[in-house]
Amino acid sequence: EAQVTQNPRYLITVTGKKLTVTCSQNMNHEYMSWYRQDPGLGLRQIYYSMNVEVTDKGDVPEGYKVSRKEKRNFPLILESPSPNQTSLYFCASSLGDSGGYTFGSGTRLTVV
Amino acid sequence: DQQVKQNSPSLSVQEGRISILNCDYTNSMFDYFLWYKKYPAEGPTFLISISSIKDKNEDGRFTVFLNKSAKHLSLHIVPSQPGDSAVYFCAASSTGGFKTIFGAGTRLFVKA
């Protein structure tokens, strides 16, 4: 089944404790992206990647890092999480401009 | 400043009637527009898209209309069904670009 898999689905952590949210896709998509969803703000792009070793900032990159060492994986790293990063996070992948994104099921992160 | 705006947070429609969801954008560089549907506890799913060279695209019960001069697009669902109850996100991107900007979403309630 074609899918984007994120882990974990739920995570509660403390301020400053480094964490990684994993994302993997099995569709051989070149494009991958991370979004966060907050009430009233919709989905805001954090980082995106056009291919292996090619990444760029989205609209809200502060406090986040990503890497794309393999085509299928695009982990999101929070080096020092803060409470304002409490949000619902989605990873997505796409073939390219003409196709819509396939999204993962989301990761609900709470930073206390 | 939000480049993609969905000004109606919610919409309630009777089953069998037409649902019209609206979206406005400000960036004239956008040339590709998409609609996504999101159920609770799931990631958004791609619904329908339209290129700026068209003014209408139809897929079954779903039709998207684009008015470039007004920088406005709309999604029509006819006839509406209770299973259509979800949050609908409008999104926009530019060809060759990799940033996809989402609106805040409109929650559609279809009453049986």
Short mmCIF file of C-alpha atoms in Angstrom, two decimals:
data_model
loop_
_atom_site.label_atom_id
_atom_site.label_comp_id
_atom_site.label_asym_id
_atom_site.label_seq_id
_atom_site.Cartn_x
_atom_site.Cartn_y
_atom_site.Cartn_z
CA GLU A 1 0.00 0.00 0.00
CA ALA A 2 1.32 3.42 -1.00
CA GLN A 3 1.75 5.45 2.12
CA VAL A 4 3.66 7.93 4.21
CA THR A 5 4.48 6.62 7.67
CA GLN A 6 5.23 8.89 10.59
CA ASN A 7 6.35 7.89 14.05
CA PRO A 8 5.46 8.38 16.77
CA ARG A 9 1.75 9.29 16.52
CA TYR A 10 1.77 10.94 19.92
CA LEU A 11 4.65 12.37 21.93
CA ILE A 12 4.86 14.31 25.16
CA THR A 13 8.28 15.68 26.00
CA VAL A 14 9.95 18.27 28.17
CA THR A 15 11.48 21.55 27.11
CA GLY A 16 15.00 21.17 25.80
CA LYS A 17 15.03 17.41 25.28
CA LYS A 18 16.06 16.64 21.72
CA LEU A 19 13.63 14.57 19.69
CA THR A 20 13.23 13.19 16.20
CA VAL A 21 10.01 12.46 14.34
CA THR A 22 10.57 9.94 11.59
CA CYS A 23 8.92 9.95 8.18
CA SER A 24 9.16 7.34 5.47
CA GLN A 25 7.43 6.96 2.10
CA ASN A 26 7.27 3.91 -0.17
CA MET A 27 6.23 5.63 -3.40
CA ASN A 28 9.68 6.66 -4.65
CA HIS A 29 8.59 10.31 -4.46
CA GLU A 30 11.22 12.96 -4.94
CA TYR A 31 9.49 15.73 -3.01
CA MET A 32 8.95 15.55 0.72
CA SER A 33 7.78 18.17 3.15
CA TRP A 34 6.96 18.80 6.80
CA TYR A 35 3.97 20.84 7.91
CA ARG A 36 2.58 21.86 11.27
CA GLN A 37 -1.11 22.43 11.86
CA ASP A 38 -2.29 24.93 14.44
CA PRO A 39 -5.85 26.15 15.12
CA GLY A 40 -6.80 29.05 12.86
CA LEU A 41 -3.51 28.90 10.98
CA GLY A 42 -4.00 25.88 8.79
CA LEU A 43 -0.97 23.96 7.61
CA ARG A 44 2.32 25.82 7.58
CA GLN A 45 5.36 24.45 5.81
CA ILE A 46 8.42 23.89 7.99
CA TYR A 47 10.95 22.40 5.55
CA TYR A 48 10.84 20.71 2.21
CA SER A 49 13.15 18.56 0.14
CA MET A 50 13.36 18.27 -3.63
CA ASN A 51 15.59 15.20 -3.58
CA VAL A 52 18.32 13.45 -1.63
CA GLU A 53 20.61 15.94 0.08
CA VAL A 54 18.52 18.88 -1.19
CA THR A 55 16.45 20.66 1.44
CA ASP A 56 15.15 24.19 1.96
CA LYS A 57 13.27 26.23 4.50
CA GLY A 58 9.54 26.65 4.42
CA ASP A 59 7.63 29.40 6.18
CA VAL A 60 8.28 28.40 9.80
CA PRO A 61 11.70 26.68 9.97
CA GLU A 62 12.93 28.17 13.26
CA GLY A 63 13.71 25.53 15.85
CA TYR A 64 13.65 22.63 13.39
CA LYS A 65 16.17 20.67 11.36
CA VAL A 66 15.73 18.06 8.67
CA SER A 67 17.90 15.71 6.67
CA ARG A 68 17.39 13.72 3.48
CA LYS A 69 20.10 11.10 3.27
CA GLU A 70 17.86 8.59 1.52
CA LYS A 71 15.01 9.17 -0.86
CA ARG A 72 12.42 7.43 1.29
CA ASN A 73 13.22 9.08 4.65
CA PHE A 74 12.82 12.65 5.82
CA PRO A 75 13.15 12.97 9.61
CA LEU A 76 12.23 16.13 11.50
CA ILE A 77 14.57 17.04 14.34
CA LEU A 78 13.84 19.36 17.23
CA GLU A 79 17.19 20.01 18.89
CA SER A 80 15.77 21.90 21.87
CA PRO A 81 11.97 21.76 21.86
CA SER A 82 9.98 24.60 23.38
CA PRO A 83 6.29 24.81 24.35
CA ASN A 84 5.50 26.90 21.24
CA GLN A 85 6.37 23.84 19.17
CA THR A 86 3.41 21.99 20.63
CA SER A 87 1.45 21.21 17.50
CA LEU A 88 0.19 18.57 15.08
CA TYR A 89 2.87 17.67 12.56
CA PHE A 90 2.40 16.16 9.13
CA CYS A 91 4.93 14.70 6.76
CA ALA A 92 4.02 14.57 3.07
CA SER A 93 5.49 13.40 -0.21
CA SER A 94 4.78 14.10 -3.84
CA LEU A 95 5.91 13.16 -7.32
CA GLY A 96 6.15 16.79 -8.28
CA ASP A 97 4.32 19.91 -9.30
CA SER A 98 1.40 18.23 -10.97
CA GLY A 99 0.51 15.90 -8.18
CA GLY A 100 -0.90 16.56 -4.79
CA TYR A 101 0.85 15.56 -1.63
CA THR A 102 0.26 12.25 0.11
CA PHE A 103 0.23 12.96 3.83
CA GLY A 104 1.10 10.83 6.80
CA SER A 105 -1.37 10.38 9.65
CA GLY A 106 0.24 13.04 11.80
CA THR A 107 2.26 13.32 15.00
CA ARG A 108 0.74 15.16 17.91
CA LEU A 109 3.59 16.70 19.88
CA THR A 110 3.22 18.29 23.31
CA VAL A 111 6.18 20.10 24.84
CA VAL A 112 5.81 20.88 28.55
CA ASP B 1 0.34 37.83 6.02
CA GLN B 2 -1.71 34.89 4.78
CA GLN B 3 -1.28 34.35 1.06
CA VAL B 4 -4.14 31.84 0.93
CA LYS B 5 -7.31 32.70 2.81
CA GLN B 6 -10.37 30.70 3.62
CA ASN B 7 -12.60 33.21 5.30
CA SER B 8 -15.34 30.83 6.40
CA PRO B 9 -14.25 28.69 9.36
CA SER B 10 -17.33 26.51 8.98
CA LEU B 11 -20.22 25.73 6.67
CA SER B 12 -23.38 23.72 7.29
CA VAL B 13 -25.35 22.20 4.41
CA GLN B 14 -28.29 19.85 4.09
CA GLU B 15 -27.68 16.46 2.53
CA GLY B 16 -28.34 16.51 -1.21
CA ARG B 17 -27.76 20.24 -1.56
CA ILE B 18 -24.72 22.00 -2.98
CA SER B 19 -21.72 22.87 -0.79
CA ILE B 20 -19.60 25.79 -1.93
CA LEU B 21 -16.27 26.37 -0.24
CA ASN B 22 -14.35 29.51 -1.08
CA CYS B 23 -10.70 30.45 -1.15
CA ASP B 24 -8.85 33.67 -1.98
CA TYR B 25 -5.17 34.15 -2.70
CA THR B 26 -2.94 37.18 -2.93
CA ASN B 27 0.18 35.98 -4.75
CA SER B 28 -0.20 36.29 -8.53
CA MET B 29 2.74 33.90 -8.98
CA PHE B 30 0.58 30.98 -7.87
CA ASP B 31 -0.41 28.91 -10.86
CA TYR B 32 -1.53 25.63 -9.37
CA PHE B 33 -4.30 25.19 -6.85
CA LEU B 34 -5.40 22.19 -4.87
CA TRP B 35 -8.10 21.15 -2.44
CA TYR B 36 -7.52 18.67 0.36
CA LYS B 37 -9.99 17.00 2.66
CA LYS B 38 -9.18 16.09 6.25
CA TYR B 39 -10.98 13.82 8.67
CA PRO B 40 -10.16 13.86 12.41
CA ALA B 41 -7.09 11.84 13.40
CA GLU B 42 -6.03 11.46 9.77
CA GLY B 43 -3.73 13.34 7.43
CA PRO B 44 -5.18 15.51 4.67
CA THR B 45 -6.02 13.69 1.45
CA PHE B 46 -5.72 15.24 -1.98
CA LEU B 47 -9.12 15.89 -3.54
CA ILE B 48 -8.87 17.89 -6.75
CA SER B 49 -6.59 20.43 -8.39
CA ILE B 50 -6.62 23.04 -11.11
CA SER B 51 -3.95 24.71 -13.17
CA SER B 52 -4.11 28.42 -13.84
CA ILE B 53 -4.56 27.77 -17.55
CA LYS B 54 -8.02 26.42 -16.79
CA ASP B 55 -11.03 27.95 -15.14
CA LYS B 56 -12.82 24.75 -14.23
CA ASN B 57 -11.97 21.18 -13.34
CA GLU B 58 -14.49 18.48 -12.55
CA ASP B 59 -14.15 15.10 -10.86
CA GLY B 60 -17.40 13.35 -10.10
CA ARG B 61 -19.32 15.34 -7.49
CA PHE B 62 -16.44 17.79 -7.04
CA THR B 63 -15.80 20.81 -9.23
CA VAL B 64 -13.21 23.50 -8.71
CA PHE B 65 -13.63 26.92 -10.31
CA LEU B 66 -10.81 29.41 -10.72
CA ASN B 67 -11.25 33.13 -11.28
CA LYS B 68 -7.74 34.46 -11.86
CA SER B 69 -8.72 38.09 -12.18
CA ALA B 70 -10.37 37.96 -8.77
CA LYS B 71 -7.71 35.65 -7.34
CA HIS B 72 -10.50 33.42 -6.13
CA LEU B 73 -11.28 29.75 -6.33
CA SER B 74 -14.16 27.68 -5.10
CA LEU B 75 -14.95 24.03 -4.56
CA HIS B 76 -18.47 22.83 -5.35
CA ILE B 77 -19.75 19.54 -4.01
CA VAL B 78 -22.98 18.32 -5.59
CA PRO B 79 -24.85 16.57 -4.13
CA SER B 80 -23.43 16.84 -0.64
CA GLN B 81 -23.36 13.68 1.44
CA PRO B 82 -22.90 13.18 5.20
CA GLY B 83 -19.55 11.49 4.48
CA ASP B 84 -18.34 14.78 3.03
CA SER B 85 -18.31 16.26 6.53
CA ALA B 86 -14.65 17.14 7.08
CA VAL B 87 -12.22 20.05 7.07
CA TYR B 88 -11.34 21.27 3.58
CA PHE B 89 -8.04 23.00 2.90
CA CYS B 90 -7.30 25.13 -0.10
CA ALA B 91 -3.65 25.19 -1.21
CA ALA B 92 -1.60 27.04 -3.83
CA SER B 93 1.83 26.67 -5.36
CA SER B 94 3.86 28.02 -8.27
CA THR B 95 5.32 25.91 -11.09
CA GLY B 96 8.89 25.00 -10.44
CA GLY B 97 8.52 26.03 -6.85
CA PHE B 98 8.24 23.60 -4.04
CA LYS B 99 6.41 25.65 -1.48
CA THR B 100 2.75 24.81 -1.17
CA ILE B 101 0.81 27.32 0.90
CA PHE B 102 -2.35 26.20 2.67
CA GLY B 103 -5.33 28.12 3.89
CA ALA B 104 -6.67 27.80 7.43
CA GLY B 105 -9.40 25.36 6.40
CA THR B 106 -13.20 25.31 6.37
CA ARG B 107 -15.10 22.74 8.40
CA LEU B 108 -18.04 21.39 6.40
CA PHE B 109 -21.02 19.82 8.16
CA VAL B 110 -23.47 17.93 5.96
CA LYS B 111 -26.69 17.23 7.82
CA ALA B 112 -28.70 14.14 7.02
#
